[in-house]
PDB file of C-alpha atoms and ligand atoms in Angstrom:
ATOM      1  CA  MET A   1     116.539  96.973 111.232  1.00 93.00           C
ATOM      2  CA  ARG A   2     119.799  96.728 113.197  1.00 98.00           C
ATOM      3  CA  ARG A   3     122.767  98.603 111.697  1.00 98.00           C
ATOM      4  CA  VAL A   4     125.848  96.351 111.593  1.00 98.00           C
ATOM      5  CA  ILE A   5     129.548  96.369 110.773  1.00 99.00           C
ATOM      6  CA  VAL A   6     130.869  92.836 110.131  1.00 99.00           C
ATOM      7  CA  ASP A   7     134.490  92.306 111.186  1.00 99.00           C
ATOM      8  CA  THR A   8     135.726  89.129 109.555  1.00 98.00           C
ATOM      9  CA  ASP A   9     138.683  86.925 108.625  1.00 98.00           C
ATOM     10  CA  THR A  10     136.682  85.815 105.613  1.00 98.00           C
ATOM     11  CA  ALA A  11     136.849  82.102 104.929  1.00 96.00           C
ATOM     12  CA  GLY A  12     134.342  79.237 104.946  1.00 96.00           C
ATOM     13  CA  ASP A  13     131.929  79.939 107.750  1.00 97.00           C
ATOM     14  CA  ASP A  14     132.520  83.698 107.620  1.00 98.00           C
ATOM     15  CA  THR A  15     131.035  83.713 104.114  1.00 98.00           C
ATOM     16  CA  GLN A  16     127.779  82.204 105.354  1.00 98.00           C
ATOM     17  CA  ALA A  17     127.563  84.726 108.189  1.00 98.00           C
ATOM     18  CA  LEU A  18     128.159  87.581 105.763  1.00 98.00           C
ATOM     19  CA  ALA A  19     125.567  86.272 103.314  1.00 98.00           C
ATOM     20  CA  LEU A  20     123.003  85.859 106.088  1.00 98.00           C
ATOM     21  CA  ALA A  21     123.682  89.322 107.520  1.00 98.00           C
ATOM     22  CA  VAL A  22     123.154  90.859 104.080  1.00 98.00           C
ATOM     23  CA  LEU A  23     120.092  88.818 103.094  1.00 98.00           C
ATOM     24  CA  THR A  24     118.075  89.026 106.320  1.00 98.00           C
ATOM     25  CA  ASP A  25     115.621  91.905 106.684  1.00 98.00           C
ATOM     26  CA  ARG A  26     116.604  92.118 110.357  1.00 98.00           C
ATOM     27  CA  LEU A  27     120.107  93.558 109.736  1.00 98.00           C
ATOM     28  CA  SER A  28     121.623  96.293 107.576  1.00 98.00           C
ATOM     29  CA  VAL A  29     125.320  95.650 106.833  1.00 98.00           C
ATOM     30  CA  GLU A  30     126.888  99.091 106.445  1.00 98.00           C
ATOM     31  CA  ALA A  31     130.516  98.017 106.150  1.00 98.00           C
ATOM     32  CA  VAL A  32     132.767  94.973 106.217  1.00 99.00           C
ATOM     33  CA  THR A  33     136.160  95.173 107.929  1.00 99.00           C
ATOM     34  CA  VAL A  34     138.799  92.506 107.372  1.00 98.00           C
ATOM     35  CA  VAL A  35     141.183  91.237 110.046  1.00 98.00           C
ATOM     36  CA  ALA A  36     144.111  88.787 110.001  1.00 98.00           C
ATOM     37  CA  GLY A  37     143.036  85.247 110.801  1.00 97.00           C
ATOM     38  CA  ASN A  38     141.979  82.220 108.774  1.00 96.00           C
ATOM     39  CA  VAL A  39     144.034  82.519 105.593  1.00 96.00           C
ATOM     40  CA  SER A  40     146.306  85.073 103.900  1.00 96.00           C
ATOM     41  CA  PHE A  41     144.988  88.588 104.400  1.00 97.00           C
ATOM     42  CA  ASP A  42     144.593  89.520 100.734  1.00 97.00           C
ATOM     43  CA  ARG A  43     142.701  86.281 100.101  1.00 97.00           C
ATOM     44  CA  GLN A  44     140.339  87.113 102.954  1.00 98.00           C
ATOM     45  CA  VAL A  45     139.712  90.533 101.405  1.00 98.00           C
ATOM     46  CA  GLU A  46     138.857  88.951  98.043  1.00 98.00           C
ATOM     47  CA  ASN A  47     136.712  86.307  99.765  1.00 98.00           C
ATOM     48  CA  ALA A  48     134.680  89.052 101.459  1.00 98.00           C
ATOM     49  CA  LYS A  49     134.179  90.923  98.180  1.00 98.00           C
ATOM     50  CA  TYR A  50     133.286  87.726  96.328  1.00 98.00           C
ATOM     51  CA  THR A  51     130.719  86.778  98.969  1.00 98.00           C
ATOM     52  CA  LEU A  52     129.165  90.247  98.807  1.00 98.00           C
ATOM     53  CA  SER A  53     128.942  89.906  95.012  1.00 98.00           C
ATOM     54  CA  LEU A  54     127.087  86.586  95.379  1.00 98.00           C
ATOM     55  CA  VAL A  55     124.405  88.317  97.466  1.00 98.00           C
ATOM     56  CA  ASP A  56     124.224  91.344  95.158  1.00 98.00           C
ATOM     57  CA  SER A  57     125.883  93.650  97.667  1.00 98.00           C
ATOM     58  CA  VAL A  58     129.047  94.864  95.919  1.00 97.00           C
ATOM     59  CA  ASP A  59     128.274  98.415  97.082  1.00 97.00           C
ATOM     60  CA  THR A  60     128.993  97.446 100.684  1.00 98.00           C
ATOM     61  CA  PRO A  61     132.406  98.955 101.449  1.00 98.00           C
ATOM     62  CA  VAL A  62     135.191  96.546 102.443  1.00 98.00           C
ATOM     63  CA  TYR A  63     137.889  98.113 104.631  1.00 98.00           C
ATOM     64  CA  GLU A  64     141.239  96.478 105.196  1.00 98.00           C
ATOM     65  CA  GLY A  65     142.388  96.214 108.807  1.00 98.00           C
ATOM     66  CA  ALA A  66     145.107  94.562 110.830  1.00 98.00           C
ATOM     67  CA  ARG A  67     147.305  92.184 108.820  1.00 98.00           C
ATOM     68  CA  SER A  68     148.693  90.594 111.987  1.00 97.00           C
ATOM     69  CA  PRO A  69     147.722  90.180 115.652  1.00 98.00           C
ATOM     70  CA  LEU A  70     148.647  92.904 118.156  1.00 98.00           C
ATOM     71  CA  VAL A  71     151.625  91.054 119.561  1.00 96.00           C
ATOM     72  CA  LYS A  72     151.617  87.334 118.795  1.00 95.00           C
ATOM     73  CA  SER A  73     152.440  85.562 115.570  1.00 91.00           C
ATOM     74  CA  HIS A  74     149.795  83.132 114.388  1.00 87.00           C
ATOM     75  CA  GLU A  75     149.218  80.402 111.838  1.00 85.00           C
ATOM     76  CA  HIS A  76     146.369  80.358 109.355  1.00 88.00           C
ATOM     77  CA  ALA A  77     143.583  77.787 109.534  1.00 85.00           C
ATOM     78  CA  THR A  78     144.001  76.482 105.976  1.00 85.00           C
ATOM     79  CA  GLU A  79     143.580  72.926 107.225  1.00 83.00           C
ATOM     80  CA  ILE A  80     139.975  73.859 108.019  1.00 84.00           C
ATOM     81  CA  HIS A  81     139.095  76.168 105.172  1.00 87.00           C
ATOM     82  CA  GLY A  82     141.386  75.087 102.337  1.00 86.00           C
ATOM     83  CA  GLU A  83     144.335  77.113 100.996  1.00 84.00           C
ATOM     84  CA  GLY A  84     142.298  80.066  99.710  1.00 91.00           C
ATOM     85  CA  GLY A  85     139.739  79.854 102.502  1.00 92.00           C
ATOM     86  CA  LEU A  86     136.847  78.861 100.227  1.00 95.00           C
ATOM     87  CA  GLY A  87     137.294  75.105 100.292  1.00 91.00           C
ATOM     88  CA  GLY A  88     140.454  74.859  98.242  1.00 80.00           C
ATOM     89  CA  ASP A  89     140.162  75.590  94.527  1.00 85.00           C
ATOM     90  CA  LEU A  90     138.038  78.741  94.544  1.00 87.00           C
ATOM     91  CA  ARG A  91     140.278  81.816  94.540  1.00 89.00           C
ATOM     92  CA  PRO A  92     138.179  84.617  93.040  1.00 91.00           C
ATOM     93  CA  GLU A  93     139.772  87.904  91.973  1.00 94.00           C
ATOM     94  CA  THR A  94     136.821  90.302  92.007  1.00 96.00           C
ATOM     95  CA  GLY A  95     138.545  93.422  90.763  1.00 96.00           C
ATOM     96  CA  ILE A  96     136.568  95.368  93.379  1.00 97.00           C
ATOM     97  CA  ASP A  97     138.596  98.079  95.135  1.00 98.00           C
ATOM     98  CA  SER A  98     138.792  98.121  98.907  1.00 98.00           C
ATOM     99  CA  ALA A  99     137.343 101.223 100.538  1.00 98.00           C
ATOM    100  CA  GLU A 100     139.772 103.965 101.486  1.00 98.00           C
ATOM    101  CA  GLY A 101     140.858 103.956 105.124  1.00 98.00           C
ATOM    102  CA  PHE A 102     142.138 101.608 107.814  1.00 98.00           C
ATOM    103  CA  ALA A 103     139.384  99.456 109.285  1.00 98.00           C
ATOM    104  CA  PRO A 104     139.887 100.394 112.963  1.00 98.00           C
ATOM    105  CA  ASP A 105     139.722 104.083 112.047  1.00 98.00           C
ATOM    106  CA  GLU A 106     136.533 103.439 110.068  1.00 98.00           C
ATOM    107  CA  ILE A 107     134.913 101.572 112.950  1.00 98.00           C
ATOM    108  CA  VAL A 108     135.587 104.559 115.206  1.00 98.00           C
ATOM    109  CA  ALA A 109     134.416 107.106 112.632  1.00 98.00           C
ATOM    110  CA  ARG A 110     131.128 105.339 111.919  1.00 98.00           C
ATOM    111  CA  CYS A 111     130.338 104.735 115.586  1.00 98.00           C
ATOM    112  CA  ARG A 112     131.187 108.358 116.431  1.00 98.00           C
ATOM    113  CA  GLU A 113     128.952 109.539 113.582  1.00 98.00           C
ATOM    114  CA  SER A 114     126.008 107.410 114.821  1.00 98.00           C
ATOM    115  CA  PRO A 115     126.501 106.999 118.570  1.00 98.00           C
ATOM    116  CA  GLY A 116     124.684 104.021 120.050  1.00 98.00           C
ATOM    117  CA  GLU A 117     123.311 102.873 116.697  1.00 98.00           C
ATOM    118  CA  ILE A 118     125.881 100.471 115.244  1.00 98.00           C
ATOM    119  CA  THR A 119     126.401  96.852 116.304  1.00 99.00           C
ATOM    120  CA  LEU A 120     129.759  95.182 115.698  1.00 99.00           C
ATOM    121  CA  LEU A 121     129.529  91.558 114.559  1.00 99.00           C
ATOM    122  CA  CYS A 122     133.041  90.225 115.179  1.00 99.00           C
ATOM    123  CA  ILE A 123     133.609  86.822 113.585  1.00 98.00           C
ATOM    124  CA  GLY A 124     137.407  86.740 113.476  1.00 98.00           C
ATOM    125  CA  PRO A 125     140.283  87.593 115.819  1.00 98.00           C
ATOM    126  CA  LEU A 126     139.574  90.813 117.734  1.00 98.00           C
ATOM    127  CA  THR A 127     142.583  92.809 116.569  1.00 98.00           C
ATOM    128  CA  ASN A 128     140.615  95.467 114.669  1.00 98.00           C
ATOM    129  CA  LEU A 129     138.292  96.124 117.595  1.00 98.00           C
ATOM    130  CA  ALA A 130     141.195  96.359 120.039  1.00 98.00           C
ATOM    131  CA  LEU A 131     142.954  98.833 117.725  1.00 98.00           C
ATOM    132  CA  ALA A 132     139.738 100.832 117.336  1.00 98.00           C
ATOM    133  CA  HIS A 133     139.416 101.030 121.118  1.00 98.00           C
ATOM    134  CA  ALA A 134     143.041 102.152 121.418  1.00 98.00           C
ATOM    135  CA  ARG A 135     142.183 104.997 119.034  1.00 98.00           C
ATOM    136  CA  ASP A 136     139.049 106.044 120.893  1.00 98.00           C
ATOM    137  CA  LYS A 137     138.537 104.961 124.492  1.00 98.00           C
ATOM    138  CA  ASP A 138     134.935 106.178 124.302  1.00 98.00           C
ATOM    139  CA  LEU A 139     134.097 103.471 121.743  1.00 98.00           C
ATOM    140  CA  PRO A 140     132.337 101.191 124.309  1.00 98.00           C
ATOM    141  CA  ASP A 141     129.879 104.032 124.890  1.00 98.00           C
ATOM    142  CA  LEU A 142     129.488 104.691 121.172  1.00 98.00           C
ATOM    143  CA  VAL A 143     128.539 101.215 119.958  1.00 98.00           C
ATOM    144  CA  ASP A 144     125.132  99.626 120.239  1.00 98.00           C
ATOM    145  CA  GLU A 145     126.150  95.981 120.855  1.00 98.00           C
ATOM    146  CA  VAL A 146     129.304  93.932 120.307  1.00 98.00           C
ATOM    147  CA  TRP A 147     128.791  90.308 119.286  1.00 99.00           C
ATOM    148  CA  VAL A 148     131.810  88.008 119.224  1.00 99.00           C
ATOM    149  CA  MET A 149     132.280  84.497 117.905  1.00 99.00           C
ATOM    150  CA  GLY A 150     135.098  83.178 120.054  1.00 98.00           C
ATOM    151  CA  GLY A 151     136.370  81.390 123.089  1.00 98.00           C
ATOM    152  CA  ALA A 152     135.747  77.925 124.475  1.00 98.00           C
ATOM    153  CA  VAL A 153     133.459  77.991 127.520  1.00 98.00           C
ATOM    154  CA  GLU A 154     133.867  74.794 129.574  1.00 95.00           C
ATOM    155  CA  CYS A 155     134.938  72.829 126.508  1.00 96.00           C
ATOM    156  CA  ARG A 156     138.133  71.900 124.733  1.00 95.00           C
ATOM    157  CA  GLY A 157     139.351  74.321 122.128  1.00 96.00           C
ATOM    158  CA  ASN A 158     139.488  73.793 118.385  1.00 95.00           C
ATOM    159  CA  VAL A 159     143.012  75.040 117.736  1.00 95.00           C
ATOM    160  CA  THR A 160     144.620  73.800 120.966  1.00 97.00           C
ATOM    161  CA  PRO A 161     143.091  71.814 123.829  1.00 97.00           C
ATOM    162  CA  ALA A 162     142.759  75.114 125.710  1.00 98.00           C
ATOM    163  CA  ALA A 163     141.663  77.613 123.075  1.00 98.00           C
ATOM    164  CA  GLU A 164     139.341  78.462 120.216  1.00 98.00           C
ATOM    165  CA  PHE A 165     140.966  79.932 117.090  1.00 97.00           C
ATOM    166  CA  ASN A 166     139.742  83.568 117.114  1.00 98.00           C
ATOM    167  CA  VAL A 167     140.790  84.128 120.717  1.00 98.00           C
ATOM    168  CA  TRP A 168     143.990  82.055 120.374  1.00 98.00           C
ATOM    169  CA  ALA A 169     145.055  84.003 117.257  1.00 98.00           C
ATOM    170  CA  ASP A 170     145.079  87.316 119.163  1.00 98.00           C
ATOM    171  CA  PRO A 171     144.628  86.751 122.915  1.00 98.00           C
ATOM    172  CA  ASP A 172     145.960  90.204 123.753  1.00 98.00           C
ATOM    173  CA  ALA A 173     143.248  91.819 121.634  1.00 98.00           C
ATOM    174  CA  ALA A 174     140.580  89.496 123.026  1.00 98.00           C
ATOM    175  CA  ASN A 175     141.481  90.371 126.604  1.00 97.00           C
ATOM    176  CA  ARG A 176     141.332  94.078 125.888  1.00 98.00           C
ATOM    177  CA  VAL A 177     137.959  93.712 124.172  1.00 98.00           C
ATOM    178  CA  PHE A 178     136.418  91.596 126.943  1.00 97.00           C
ATOM    179  CA  ASP A 179     137.711  94.127 129.467  1.00 97.00           C
ATOM    180  CA  ALA A 180     136.515  97.249 127.671  1.00 98.00           C
ATOM    181  CA  PHE A 181     133.235  96.202 126.040  1.00 98.00           C
ATOM    182  CA  ASP A 182     130.042  94.457 127.146  1.00 98.00           C
ATOM    183  CA  VAL A 183     130.333  91.551 124.733  1.00 98.00           C
ATOM    184  CA  THR A 184     127.709  89.007 123.732  1.00 98.00           C
ATOM    185  CA  LEU A 185     129.683  85.817 123.210  1.00 98.00           C
ATOM    186  CA  VAL A 186     128.969  82.808 120.997  1.00 99.00           C
ATOM    187  CA  ASP A 187     131.641  80.281 121.919  1.00 98.00           C
ATOM    188  CA  TRP A 188     132.956  77.089 120.365  1.00 98.00           C
ATOM    189  CA  GLY A 189     131.020  74.934 122.835  1.00 97.00           C
ATOM    190  CA  LEU A 190     127.697  76.370 121.665  1.00 98.00           C
ATOM    191  CA  CYS A 191     128.766  75.813 118.050  1.00 97.00           C
ATOM    192  CA  LEU A 192     129.378  72.132 118.814  1.00 95.00           C
ATOM    193  CA  ARG A 193     125.952  71.853 120.434  1.00 95.00           C
ATOM    194  CA  THR A 194     124.225  73.436 117.442  1.00 96.00           C
ATOM    195  CA  ALA A 195     126.165  71.794 114.590  1.00 95.00           C
ATOM    196  CA  LEU A 196     124.372  71.188 111.285  1.00 96.00           C
ATOM    197  CA  ASP A 197     123.630  67.451 111.354  1.00 95.00           C
ATOM    198  CA  THR A 198     124.032  65.051 108.442  1.00 94.00           C
ATOM    199  CA  ASP A 199     120.282  65.209 107.654  1.00 96.00           C
ATOM    200  CA  THR A 200     120.558  68.979 107.200  1.00 97.00           C
ATOM    201  CA  LEU A 201     123.694  68.563 105.104  1.00 97.00           C
ATOM    202  CA  ALA A 202     121.864  66.016 102.932  1.00 97.00           C
ATOM    203  CA  GLU A 203     119.059  68.559 102.449  1.00 98.00           C
ATOM    204  CA  ILE A 204     121.631  71.178 101.427  1.00 98.00           C
ATOM    205  CA  ASP A 205     123.237  68.711  99.012  1.00 97.00           C
ATOM    206  CA  ALA A 206     119.878  68.435  97.237  1.00 98.00           C
ATOM    207  CA  ILE A 207     119.400  72.202  96.817  1.00 98.00           C
ATOM    208  CA  ASP A 208     120.142  73.368  93.286  1.00 98.00           C
ATOM    209  CA  THR A 209     120.977  77.057  93.787  1.00 98.00           C
ATOM    210  CA  ASP A 210     124.182  79.080  93.456  1.00 97.00           C
ATOM    211  CA  LEU A 211     124.297  79.804  97.186  1.00 98.00           C
ATOM    212  CA  ALA A 212     123.880  76.112  98.044  1.00 98.00           C
ATOM    213  CA  ALA A 213     126.652  75.225  95.589  1.00 97.00           C
ATOM    214  CA  PHE A 214     128.845  77.882  97.209  1.00 98.00           C
ATOM    215  CA  PHE A 215     128.062  76.470 100.677  1.00 98.00           C
ATOM    216  CA  ARG A 216     129.057  72.993  99.524  1.00 97.00           C
ATOM    217  CA  GLU A 217     132.295  74.353  98.011  1.00 96.00           C
ATOM    218  CA  VAL A 218     133.419  76.332 101.053  1.00 96.00           C
ATOM    219  CA  THR A 219     132.550  73.588 103.541  1.00 96.00           C
ATOM    220  CA  ASN A 220     133.945  70.593 101.660  1.00 93.00           C
ATOM    221  CA  VAL A 221     137.196  70.460 103.640  1.00 92.00           C
ATOM    222  CA  VAL A 222     135.551  70.825 107.049  1.00 91.00           C
ATOM    223  CA  ARG A 223     132.956  68.177 106.058  1.00 92.00           C
ATOM    224  CA  ASP A 224     135.690  65.701 105.087  1.00 89.00           C
ATOM    225  CA  ARG A 225     137.460  66.363 108.382  1.00 86.00           C
ATOM    226  CA  GLY A 226     134.224  65.937 110.316  1.00 84.00           C
ATOM    227  CA  GLU A 227     133.423  62.645 108.642  1.00 83.00           C
ATOM    228  CA  ALA A 228     136.970  61.407 109.258  1.00 83.00           C
ATOM    229  CA  ALA A 229     136.608  62.380 112.929  1.00 79.00           C
ATOM    230  CA  GLY A 230     133.268  60.618 113.178  1.00 80.00           C
ATOM    231  CA  LEU A 231     131.367  63.864 113.853  1.00 81.00           C
ATOM    232  CA  ASP A 232     127.671  64.022 112.944  1.00 86.00           C
ATOM    233  CA  GLY A 233     127.714  67.086 110.710  1.00 93.00           C
ATOM    234  CA  ILE A 234     129.652  70.358 110.784  1.00 95.00           C
ATOM    235  CA  THR A 235     129.734  73.478 112.892  1.00 95.00           C
ATOM    236  CA  GLN A 236     128.999  76.907 111.437  1.00 97.00           C
ATOM    237  CA  PRO A 237     130.401  79.240 114.149  1.00 98.00           C
ATOM    238  CA  ASP A 238     130.130  82.544 112.303  1.00 98.00           C
ATOM    239  CA  GLY A 239     126.796  81.768 110.668  1.00 98.00           C
ATOM    240  CA  LEU A 240     125.387  80.823 114.067  1.00 98.00           C
ATOM    241  CA  THR A 241     126.648  84.081 115.560  1.00 99.00           C
ATOM    242  CA  ALA A 242     125.067  86.142 112.782  1.00 99.00           C
ATOM    243  CA  ALA A 243     121.792  84.212 113.153  1.00 98.00           C
ATOM    244  CA  LEU A 244     121.705  84.689 116.937  1.00 98.00           C
ATOM    245  CA  LEU A 245     122.304  88.413 116.473  1.00 98.00           C
ATOM    246  CA  ALA A 246     119.580  88.695 113.832  1.00 98.00           C
ATOM    247  CA  TYR A 247     117.009  86.433 115.482  1.00 98.00           C
ATOM    248  CA  PRO A 248     116.560  86.818 119.278  1.00 98.00           C
ATOM    249  CA  GLU A 249     113.995  84.026 119.089  1.00 98.00           C
ATOM    250  CA  LEU A 250     116.863  81.553 118.515  1.00 98.00           C
ATOM    251  CA  ARG A 251     118.527  82.448 121.824  1.00 98.00           C
ATOM    252  CA  GLU A 252     117.404  79.955 124.450  1.00 98.00           C
ATOM    253  CA  ARG A 253     119.641  80.877 127.432  1.00 98.00           C
ATOM    254  CA  VAL A 254     122.012  83.815 127.948  1.00 98.00           C
ATOM    255  CA  GLU A 255     123.920  84.410 131.209  1.00 98.00           C
ATOM    256  CA  SER A 256     126.418  87.122 132.162  1.00 98.00           C
ATOM    257  CA  TYR A 257     129.836  86.311 133.558  1.00 98.00           C
ATOM    258  CA  ALA A 258     133.294  87.814 133.877  1.00 98.00           C
ATOM    259  CA  VAL A 259     135.389  86.389 131.016  1.00 98.00           C
ATOM    260  CA  GLU A 260     139.159  86.809 130.892  1.00 97.00           C
ATOM    261  CA  VAL A 261     141.756  85.493 128.437  1.00 98.00           C
ATOM    262  CA  ASP A 262     145.202  84.004 129.025  1.00 98.00           C
ATOM    263  CA  GLU A 263     147.538  86.182 126.915  1.00 98.00           C
ATOM    264  CA  ARG A 264     150.677  84.197 127.752  1.00 98.00           C
ATOM    265  CA  GLU A 265     152.416  82.138 125.096  1.00 97.00           C
ATOM    266  CA  GLY A 266     152.349  78.412 125.733  1.00 97.00           C
ATOM    267  CA  LEU A 267     149.932  75.653 126.624  1.00 98.00           C
ATOM    268  CA  THR A 268     147.031  77.853 127.729  1.00 98.00           C
ATOM    269  CA  ARG A 269     147.425  80.712 125.239  1.00 98.00           C
ATOM    270  CA  GLY A 270     143.938  82.003 124.437  1.00 98.00           C
ATOM    271  CA  TYR A 271     142.213  80.095 127.239  1.00 98.00           C
ATOM    272  CA  THR A 272     138.943  81.834 128.153  1.00 98.00           C
ATOM    273  CA  SER A 273     138.399  81.807 131.901  1.00 98.00           C
ATOM    274  CA  VAL A 274     134.680  82.164 132.730  1.00 98.00           C
ATOM    275  CA  ASP A 275     133.918  83.155 136.331  1.00 98.00           C
ATOM    276  CA  PHE A 276     130.675  81.230 136.869  1.00 97.00           C
ATOM    277  CA  GLU A 277     130.764  81.633 140.659  1.00 96.00           C
ATOM    278  CA  GLY A 278     131.752  85.314 140.670  1.00 95.00           C
ATOM    279  CA  VAL A 279     134.892  84.657 142.716  1.00 96.00           C
ATOM    280  CA  THR A 280     137.350  86.817 140.762  1.00 95.00           C
ATOM    281  CA  GLY A 281     135.762  90.156 141.568  1.00 94.00           C
ATOM    282  CA  ALA A 282     135.815  91.028 137.843  1.00 94.00           C
ATOM    283  CA  SER A 283     132.616  92.525 136.473  1.00 94.00           C
ATOM    284  CA  ALA A 284     130.240  90.041 134.904  1.00 96.00           C
ATOM    285  CA  ASP A 285     129.794  92.027 131.704  1.00 96.00           C
ATOM    286  CA  THR A 286     130.074  89.277 129.088  1.00 98.00           C
ATOM    287  CA  ARG A 287     126.702  87.815 128.005  1.00 98.00           C
ATOM    288  CA  VAL A 288     127.405  84.176 127.136  1.00 98.00           C
ATOM    289  CA  VAL A 289     124.813  82.523 124.885  1.00 98.00           C
ATOM    290  CA  GLU A 290     124.624  79.147 126.602  1.00 98.00           C
ATOM    291  CA  ALA A 291     121.814  77.545 124.584  1.00 98.00           C
ATOM    292  CA  ALA A 292     120.338  78.144 121.131  1.00 98.00           C
ATOM    293  CA  ASP A 293     117.684  76.558 118.929  1.00 98.00           C
ATOM    294  CA  ALA A 294     119.745  74.365 116.565  1.00 98.00           C
ATOM    295  CA  GLU A 295     116.731  73.247 114.536  1.00 97.00           C
ATOM    296  CA  ARG A 296     115.582  76.789 113.819  1.00 98.00           C
ATOM    297  CA  PHE A 297     119.162  77.784 112.955  1.00 98.00           C
ATOM    298  CA  ALA A 298     119.238  74.993 110.369  1.00 98.00           C
ATOM    299  CA  GLU A 299     115.915  76.220 108.962  1.00 98.00           C
ATOM    300  CA  VAL A 300     117.305  79.771 108.703  1.00 98.00           C
ATOM    301  CA  LEU A 301     120.309  78.497 106.739  1.00 98.00           C
ATOM    302  CA  LEU A 302     118.157  76.284 104.491  1.00 98.00           C
ATOM    303  CA  GLY A 303     115.906  79.261 103.728  1.00 98.00           C
ATOM    304  CA  MET A 304     118.931  81.309 102.769  1.00 98.00           C
ATOM    305  CA  LEU A 305     120.405  78.624 100.533  1.00 98.00           C
ATOM    306  CA  ARG A 306     117.075  77.634  98.939  1.00 98.00           C
ATOM    307  CA  GLU A 307     115.514  81.033  98.272  1.00 98.00           C
ATOM    308  CA  ARG A 308     118.021  83.666  99.476  1.00 98.00           C
ATOM    309  CA  ASP A 309     115.619  84.312 102.383  1.00 98.00           C
ATOM    310  CA  PRO A 310     116.965  83.379 105.831  1.00 98.00           C
ATOM    311  CA  ASP A 311     113.871  84.969 107.359  1.00 98.00           C
ATOM    312  CA  ALA A 312     111.459  82.584 105.570  1.00 97.00           C
ATOM    313  CA  SER A 313     111.082  80.046 108.405  1.00 97.00           C
ATOM    314  CA  LEU A 314     110.609  82.764 111.021  1.00 93.00           C
ATOM    315  CA  ALA A 315     108.094  84.968 109.227  1.00 74.00           C
TER     316      ALA A 315
HETATM  317  O1  LIG B   1     136.901  78.948 115.896  1.00 70.39           O
HETATM  318  C1  LIG B   1     136.040  79.293 114.853  1.00 70.39           C
HETATM  319  C2  LIG B   1     136.366  80.642 114.325  1.00 70.39           C
HETATM  320  O2  LIG B   1     137.698  80.645 113.817  1.00 70.39           O
HETATM  321  C3  LIG B   1     135.470  81.044 113.142  1.00 70.39           C
HETATM  322  O3  LIG B   1     135.320  82.434 113.160  1.00 70.39           O
HETATM  323  C4  LIG B   1     136.277  80.607 111.957  1.00 70.39           C
HETATM  324  O4  LIG B   1     135.984  81.386 110.799  1.00 70.39           O
HETATM  325  C5  LIG B   1     137.678  80.900 112.414  1.00 70.39           C
HETATM  326  O5  LIG B   1     137.931  82.279 112.193  1.00 70.39           O
HETATM  327 CA1  LIG B   2     135.831  83.723 111.170  1.00 70.39          CA
END
């Protein structure tokens, strides 16, 4: 069982990643750290706690981290996730206290306490990880793996033509993380290629469970937008990243490249430059997941929503 810290800007798709990470037998979620991103920070914190309560995991500590990017200002993604991040109306107040301590400090402490044993699943902007690295430059040698949902590899972005949201929101942090850590990257392009199609969404609509109802609630805005844009289905970036971490059998092709980020303000802020030909001289230490099994990902999600068992289809 892989020990994991989930670093999240908890809104729609983050909730599904968090639920999957908790419910699969493949992962053990030891802490959740919250980072500025999708919606207001305090809402994200509540969204994380609420999601943990839905999967009977209120004992998992939630640490509060960076409330803003390292340098840049950023806008929330409420147009994707709804005002509160859970599709619009749902704004739970759980009454659960956050754990004591600043998330970057906690990431360092836990990795120092268990060197080489903890994987970081980063499904929001990379501010907390960059701050953790600034506190302890040995962190790359103390973590097991670092998985990141972010970037747009050879595809248009989702927040600007050049950039994907997580990397755009804090490009300075992303660049530092790609430079310091050997990252496994699930980018926006892969999410588009493995979107949940309308047949899968119709199956989910027919599932009468609390988790399926929650999925429908938190994805209603992004579904409406997808339908309006003529897309066949919806992406689940963070859920896909959690599933690819948990289930190696879903990874169809992974290649290593040098990945660098444009930190400058302006048109190409957050652009992820991938050195396919090895011409930059930078070390090819980012493992890009280039292909994944979309059908088996859908089955994992259906198993989770139907019977709280994402592992069911892979047993
Ligand atoms: O671009 C998709 C990413 O940005 C996901 O992590 C989503 O939750 C938002 O944070
Ligand atoms: Ca996210």
